[in-house]
Short mmCIF file of N, CA and C in Angstrom, two decimals:
data_model
loop_
_atom_site.label_atom_id
_atom_site.label_comp_id
_atom_site.label_asym_id
_atom_site.label_seq_id
_atom_site.Cartn_x
_atom_site.Cartn_y
_atom_site.Cartn_z
N MET U 1 22.76 44.52 64.94
CA MET U 1 22.36 45.11 63.68
C MET U 1 23.63 45.39 62.87
N GLY U 2 23.61 45.08 61.61
CA GLY U 2 24.77 45.24 60.75
C GLY U 2 24.82 46.61 60.09
N ALA U 3 25.88 46.83 59.35
CA ALA U 3 26.06 48.08 58.63
C ALA U 3 25.15 48.12 57.41
N ILE U 4 24.81 49.30 56.97
CA ILE U 4 23.98 49.49 55.78
C ILE U 4 24.88 50.01 54.67
N ALA U 5 24.94 49.32 53.57
CA ALA U 5 25.81 49.71 52.45
C ALA U 5 25.45 51.10 51.96
N GLY U 6 26.47 51.92 51.72
CA GLY U 6 26.26 53.25 51.17
C GLY U 6 25.91 54.31 52.21
N LYS U 7 25.90 53.96 53.46
CA LYS U 7 25.59 54.93 54.52
C LYS U 7 26.84 55.20 55.34
N PHE U 8 26.96 56.43 55.83
CA PHE U 8 28.11 56.85 56.61
C PHE U 8 27.62 57.49 57.90
N GLY U 9 28.28 57.22 58.98
CA GLY U 9 27.90 57.82 60.25
C GLY U 9 29.14 58.17 61.05
N ALA U 10 28.95 58.99 62.06
CA ALA U 10 30.05 59.38 62.93
C ALA U 10 29.52 59.59 64.34
N VAL U 11 30.38 59.36 65.32
CA VAL U 11 30.04 59.58 66.71
C VAL U 11 31.04 60.58 67.28
N TYR U 12 30.53 61.61 67.92
CA TYR U 12 31.38 62.62 68.53
C TYR U 12 31.11 62.62 70.03
N MET U 13 32.19 62.67 70.80
CA MET U 13 32.05 62.68 72.26
C MET U 13 32.75 63.91 72.81
N ALA U 14 32.05 64.63 73.66
CA ALA U 14 32.62 65.82 74.29
C ALA U 14 33.34 65.41 75.57
N GLN U 15 34.41 66.14 75.86
CA GLN U 15 35.15 65.89 77.09
C GLN U 15 35.24 67.18 77.88
N GLY U 16 35.21 67.07 79.19
CA GLY U 16 35.36 68.24 80.02
C GLY U 16 34.06 69.01 80.21
N SER U 17 34.20 70.14 80.87
CA SER U 17 33.05 71.00 81.17
C SER U 17 32.73 71.93 80.02
N PRO U 18 31.46 72.34 79.90
CA PRO U 18 31.09 73.32 78.86
C PRO U 18 31.85 74.63 79.07
N ILE U 19 32.15 75.29 77.97
CA ILE U 19 32.88 76.56 77.99
C ILE U 19 31.95 77.66 77.50
N ALA U 20 31.82 78.72 78.30
CA ALA U 20 30.91 79.82 77.95
C ALA U 20 31.36 80.52 76.68
N MET U 21 30.37 80.96 75.90
CA MET U 21 30.63 81.80 74.73
C MET U 21 29.60 82.92 74.73
N THR U 22 30.02 84.10 74.34
CA THR U 22 29.14 85.26 74.36
C THR U 22 29.18 85.97 73.03
N ASP U 23 28.00 86.19 72.45
CA ASP U 23 27.86 86.93 71.19
C ASP U 23 28.80 86.41 70.10
N GLU U 24 28.77 85.09 69.91
CA GLU U 24 29.57 84.47 68.85
C GLU U 24 29.00 84.85 67.48
N ALA U 25 29.87 85.21 66.58
CA ALA U 25 29.48 85.56 65.22
C ALA U 25 28.92 84.34 64.50
N THR U 26 28.04 84.58 63.53
CA THR U 26 27.48 83.51 62.71
C THR U 26 27.69 83.83 61.23
N THR U 27 27.50 82.80 60.42
CA THR U 27 27.57 82.93 58.98
C THR U 27 26.25 82.46 58.39
N CYS U 28 25.72 83.20 57.44
CA CYS U 28 24.46 82.82 56.79
C CYS U 28 24.72 81.60 55.90
N LEU U 29 23.90 80.57 56.07
CA LEU U 29 24.05 79.35 55.27
C LEU U 29 23.20 79.36 54.01
N ASP U 30 22.24 80.27 53.94
CA ASP U 30 21.34 80.29 52.78
C ASP U 30 21.15 81.72 52.26
N PRO U 31 22.22 82.33 51.73
CA PRO U 31 22.09 83.69 51.20
C PRO U 31 20.94 83.78 50.21
N GLY U 32 20.15 84.83 50.36
CA GLY U 32 18.96 84.99 49.53
C GLY U 32 17.71 84.67 50.33
N ALA U 33 17.78 83.61 51.15
CA ALA U 33 16.64 83.25 52.01
C ALA U 33 16.81 83.86 53.40
N TYR U 34 18.04 83.89 53.89
CA TYR U 34 18.39 84.50 55.18
C TYR U 34 17.59 83.94 56.35
N THR U 35 17.52 82.60 56.44
CA THR U 35 16.84 81.98 57.58
C THR U 35 17.76 81.09 58.42
N LYS U 36 18.88 80.62 57.86
CA LYS U 36 19.78 79.71 58.57
C LYS U 36 21.14 80.35 58.79
N TYR U 37 21.56 80.38 60.07
CA TYR U 37 22.83 80.98 60.45
C TYR U 37 23.59 80.00 61.34
N GLN U 38 24.89 79.80 61.04
CA GLN U 38 25.71 78.86 61.79
C GLN U 38 26.83 79.59 62.52
N ILE U 39 27.13 79.14 63.74
CA ILE U 39 28.25 79.72 64.49
C ILE U 39 29.49 79.64 63.60
N ALA U 40 30.18 80.77 63.43
CA ALA U 40 31.30 80.86 62.49
C ALA U 40 32.51 80.04 62.92
N ASP U 41 32.80 79.99 64.20
CA ASP U 41 33.95 79.27 64.72
C ASP U 41 33.60 77.78 64.83
N ALA U 42 34.19 76.97 63.95
CA ALA U 42 33.87 75.54 63.90
C ALA U 42 34.11 74.82 65.23
N ALA U 43 35.04 75.30 66.03
CA ALA U 43 35.35 74.67 67.32
C ALA U 43 34.23 74.88 68.34
N LYS U 44 33.29 75.79 68.06
CA LYS U 44 32.23 76.11 69.01
C LYS U 44 30.84 75.68 68.52
N ARG U 45 30.80 74.80 67.54
CA ARG U 45 29.52 74.42 66.94
C ARG U 45 28.78 73.28 67.63
N TYR U 46 29.39 72.68 68.64
CA TYR U 46 28.71 71.64 69.41
C TYR U 46 28.33 72.27 70.74
N VAL U 47 27.06 72.61 70.87
CA VAL U 47 26.59 73.46 71.96
C VAL U 47 25.95 72.62 73.06
N ASP U 48 26.24 72.97 74.30
CA ASP U 48 25.73 72.28 75.47
C ASP U 48 24.22 72.48 75.59
N LYS U 49 23.47 71.37 75.61
CA LYS U 49 22.00 71.44 75.71
C LYS U 49 21.52 71.87 77.09
N ASP U 50 22.39 71.77 78.10
CA ASP U 50 21.99 72.12 79.46
C ASP U 50 22.23 73.59 79.79
N THR U 51 22.79 74.35 78.86
CA THR U 51 23.03 75.78 79.05
C THR U 51 22.08 76.55 78.13
N PRO U 52 21.35 77.52 78.67
CA PRO U 52 20.43 78.29 77.82
C PRO U 52 21.18 78.99 76.67
N VAL U 53 20.54 78.99 75.51
CA VAL U 53 21.09 79.66 74.32
C VAL U 53 20.34 80.98 74.14
N THR U 54 21.11 82.03 73.86
CA THR U 54 20.54 83.34 73.57
C THR U 54 20.90 83.70 72.13
N VAL U 55 19.91 84.13 71.37
CA VAL U 55 20.12 84.56 69.99
C VAL U 55 19.79 86.04 69.90
N LYS U 56 20.71 86.79 69.27
CA LYS U 56 20.48 88.22 69.06
C LYS U 56 20.53 88.53 67.57
N VAL U 57 19.69 89.47 67.16
CA VAL U 57 19.73 90.02 65.80
C VAL U 57 19.98 91.51 65.95
N ASN U 58 21.10 91.95 65.40
CA ASN U 58 21.51 93.36 65.51
C ASN U 58 21.57 93.82 66.96
N GLY U 59 22.03 92.92 67.84
CA GLY U 59 22.21 93.25 69.24
C GLY U 59 20.96 93.15 70.10
N VAL U 60 19.83 92.78 69.50
CA VAL U 60 18.56 92.68 70.24
C VAL U 60 18.22 91.21 70.44
N GLU U 61 18.05 90.81 71.71
CA GLU U 61 17.73 89.43 72.02
C GLU U 61 16.38 89.04 71.43
N GLN U 62 16.35 87.83 70.83
CA GLN U 62 15.13 87.30 70.22
C GLN U 62 14.58 86.21 71.13
N SER U 63 13.41 86.42 71.70
CA SER U 63 12.85 85.44 72.64
C SER U 63 12.06 84.34 71.94
N SER U 64 11.72 84.53 70.68
CA SER U 64 10.97 83.53 69.94
C SER U 64 11.22 83.73 68.45
N GLY U 65 10.62 82.85 67.65
CA GLY U 65 10.74 82.98 66.20
C GLY U 65 11.96 82.28 65.62
N TRP U 66 12.57 81.38 66.40
CA TRP U 66 13.74 80.65 65.92
C TRP U 66 13.85 79.31 66.63
N THR U 67 14.58 78.40 66.00
CA THR U 67 14.93 77.12 66.60
C THR U 67 16.44 76.98 66.53
N PHE U 68 16.99 76.09 67.37
CA PHE U 68 18.44 75.94 67.43
C PHE U 68 18.83 74.48 67.33
N ASP U 69 19.81 74.19 66.48
CA ASP U 69 20.37 72.85 66.32
C ASP U 69 21.67 72.81 67.13
N TYR U 70 21.65 72.09 68.27
CA TYR U 70 22.80 72.05 69.17
C TYR U 70 24.00 71.35 68.56
N VAL U 71 23.77 70.39 67.67
CA VAL U 71 24.86 69.74 66.96
C VAL U 71 25.00 70.44 65.62
N GLY U 72 25.97 71.30 65.53
CA GLY U 72 26.17 72.09 64.31
C GLY U 72 26.06 73.58 64.58
N GLY U 73 25.41 73.96 65.69
CA GLY U 73 25.32 75.37 66.05
C GLY U 73 24.57 76.21 65.03
N ILE U 74 23.41 75.72 64.60
CA ILE U 74 22.64 76.41 63.55
C ILE U 74 21.35 76.99 64.11
N VAL U 75 21.14 78.29 63.86
CA VAL U 75 19.90 78.97 64.20
C VAL U 75 19.05 79.02 62.94
N THR U 76 17.79 78.62 63.04
CA THR U 76 16.86 78.71 61.92
C THR U 76 15.72 79.64 62.33
N PHE U 77 15.55 80.71 61.59
CA PHE U 77 14.50 81.69 61.88
C PHE U 77 13.22 81.33 61.16
N ASP U 78 12.09 81.63 61.80
CA ASP U 78 10.78 81.36 61.21
C ASP U 78 10.49 82.28 60.02
N THR U 79 10.99 83.51 60.10
CA THR U 79 10.81 84.47 59.01
C THR U 79 12.19 84.96 58.57
N PRO U 80 12.37 85.22 57.29
CA PRO U 80 13.67 85.63 56.77
C PRO U 80 14.16 86.95 57.36
N LEU U 81 15.49 87.04 57.50
CA LEU U 81 16.13 88.29 57.89
C LEU U 81 16.55 88.99 56.61
N THR U 82 17.44 89.98 56.72
CA THR U 82 17.97 90.65 55.53
C THR U 82 19.49 90.46 55.49
N SER U 83 20.09 90.80 54.38
CA SER U 83 21.53 90.65 54.24
C SER U 83 22.30 91.55 55.20
N ALA U 84 21.67 92.61 55.68
CA ALA U 84 22.33 93.55 56.59
C ALA U 84 22.26 93.11 58.05
N ASP U 85 21.41 92.13 58.38
CA ASP U 85 21.25 91.71 59.77
C ASP U 85 22.46 90.94 60.28
N VAL U 86 22.79 91.17 61.55
CA VAL U 86 23.91 90.49 62.21
C VAL U 86 23.32 89.60 63.30
N VAL U 87 23.64 88.30 63.22
CA VAL U 87 23.12 87.33 64.18
C VAL U 87 24.27 86.84 65.06
N THR U 88 24.05 86.84 66.37
CA THR U 88 25.04 86.29 67.31
C THR U 88 24.37 85.29 68.24
N VAL U 89 25.19 84.40 68.80
CA VAL U 89 24.71 83.34 69.67
C VAL U 89 25.55 83.33 70.96
N SER U 90 24.86 83.20 72.10
CA SER U 90 25.54 83.03 73.38
C SER U 90 25.05 81.73 74.01
N GLY U 91 25.92 81.11 74.80
CA GLY U 91 25.61 79.85 75.48
C GLY U 91 26.89 79.23 75.96
N ALA U 92 27.03 77.92 75.76
CA ALA U 92 28.26 77.22 76.12
C ALA U 92 28.48 76.11 75.10
N TYR U 93 29.73 75.91 74.74
CA TYR U 93 30.06 74.87 73.76
C TYR U 93 30.83 73.75 74.43
N LEU U 94 30.88 72.63 73.74
CA LEU U 94 31.57 71.44 74.22
C LEU U 94 32.80 71.16 73.39
N GLN U 95 33.84 70.67 74.03
CA GLN U 95 35.07 70.33 73.30
C GLN U 95 35.15 68.86 73.05
#
């Protein structure tokens, strides 16, 4: 299959073992809507799919009501949060 004009792609490969991360800070990607939060540290945004991810809002673990994008480290909540809410993520990232 050949290349498609006007399209861009990239391939990323992780090396080594996953590295644990605990209560990593996030940044809101959609201020005003408050549903998408990304791990703030760009080096930790490729998350190991074989390690359970824990999401907390204001220090309280959320067992449901969210989805997680392992490539990019993005949490998407089903219902909006507020500007005062603090979201953290625990799991393991890939280098």
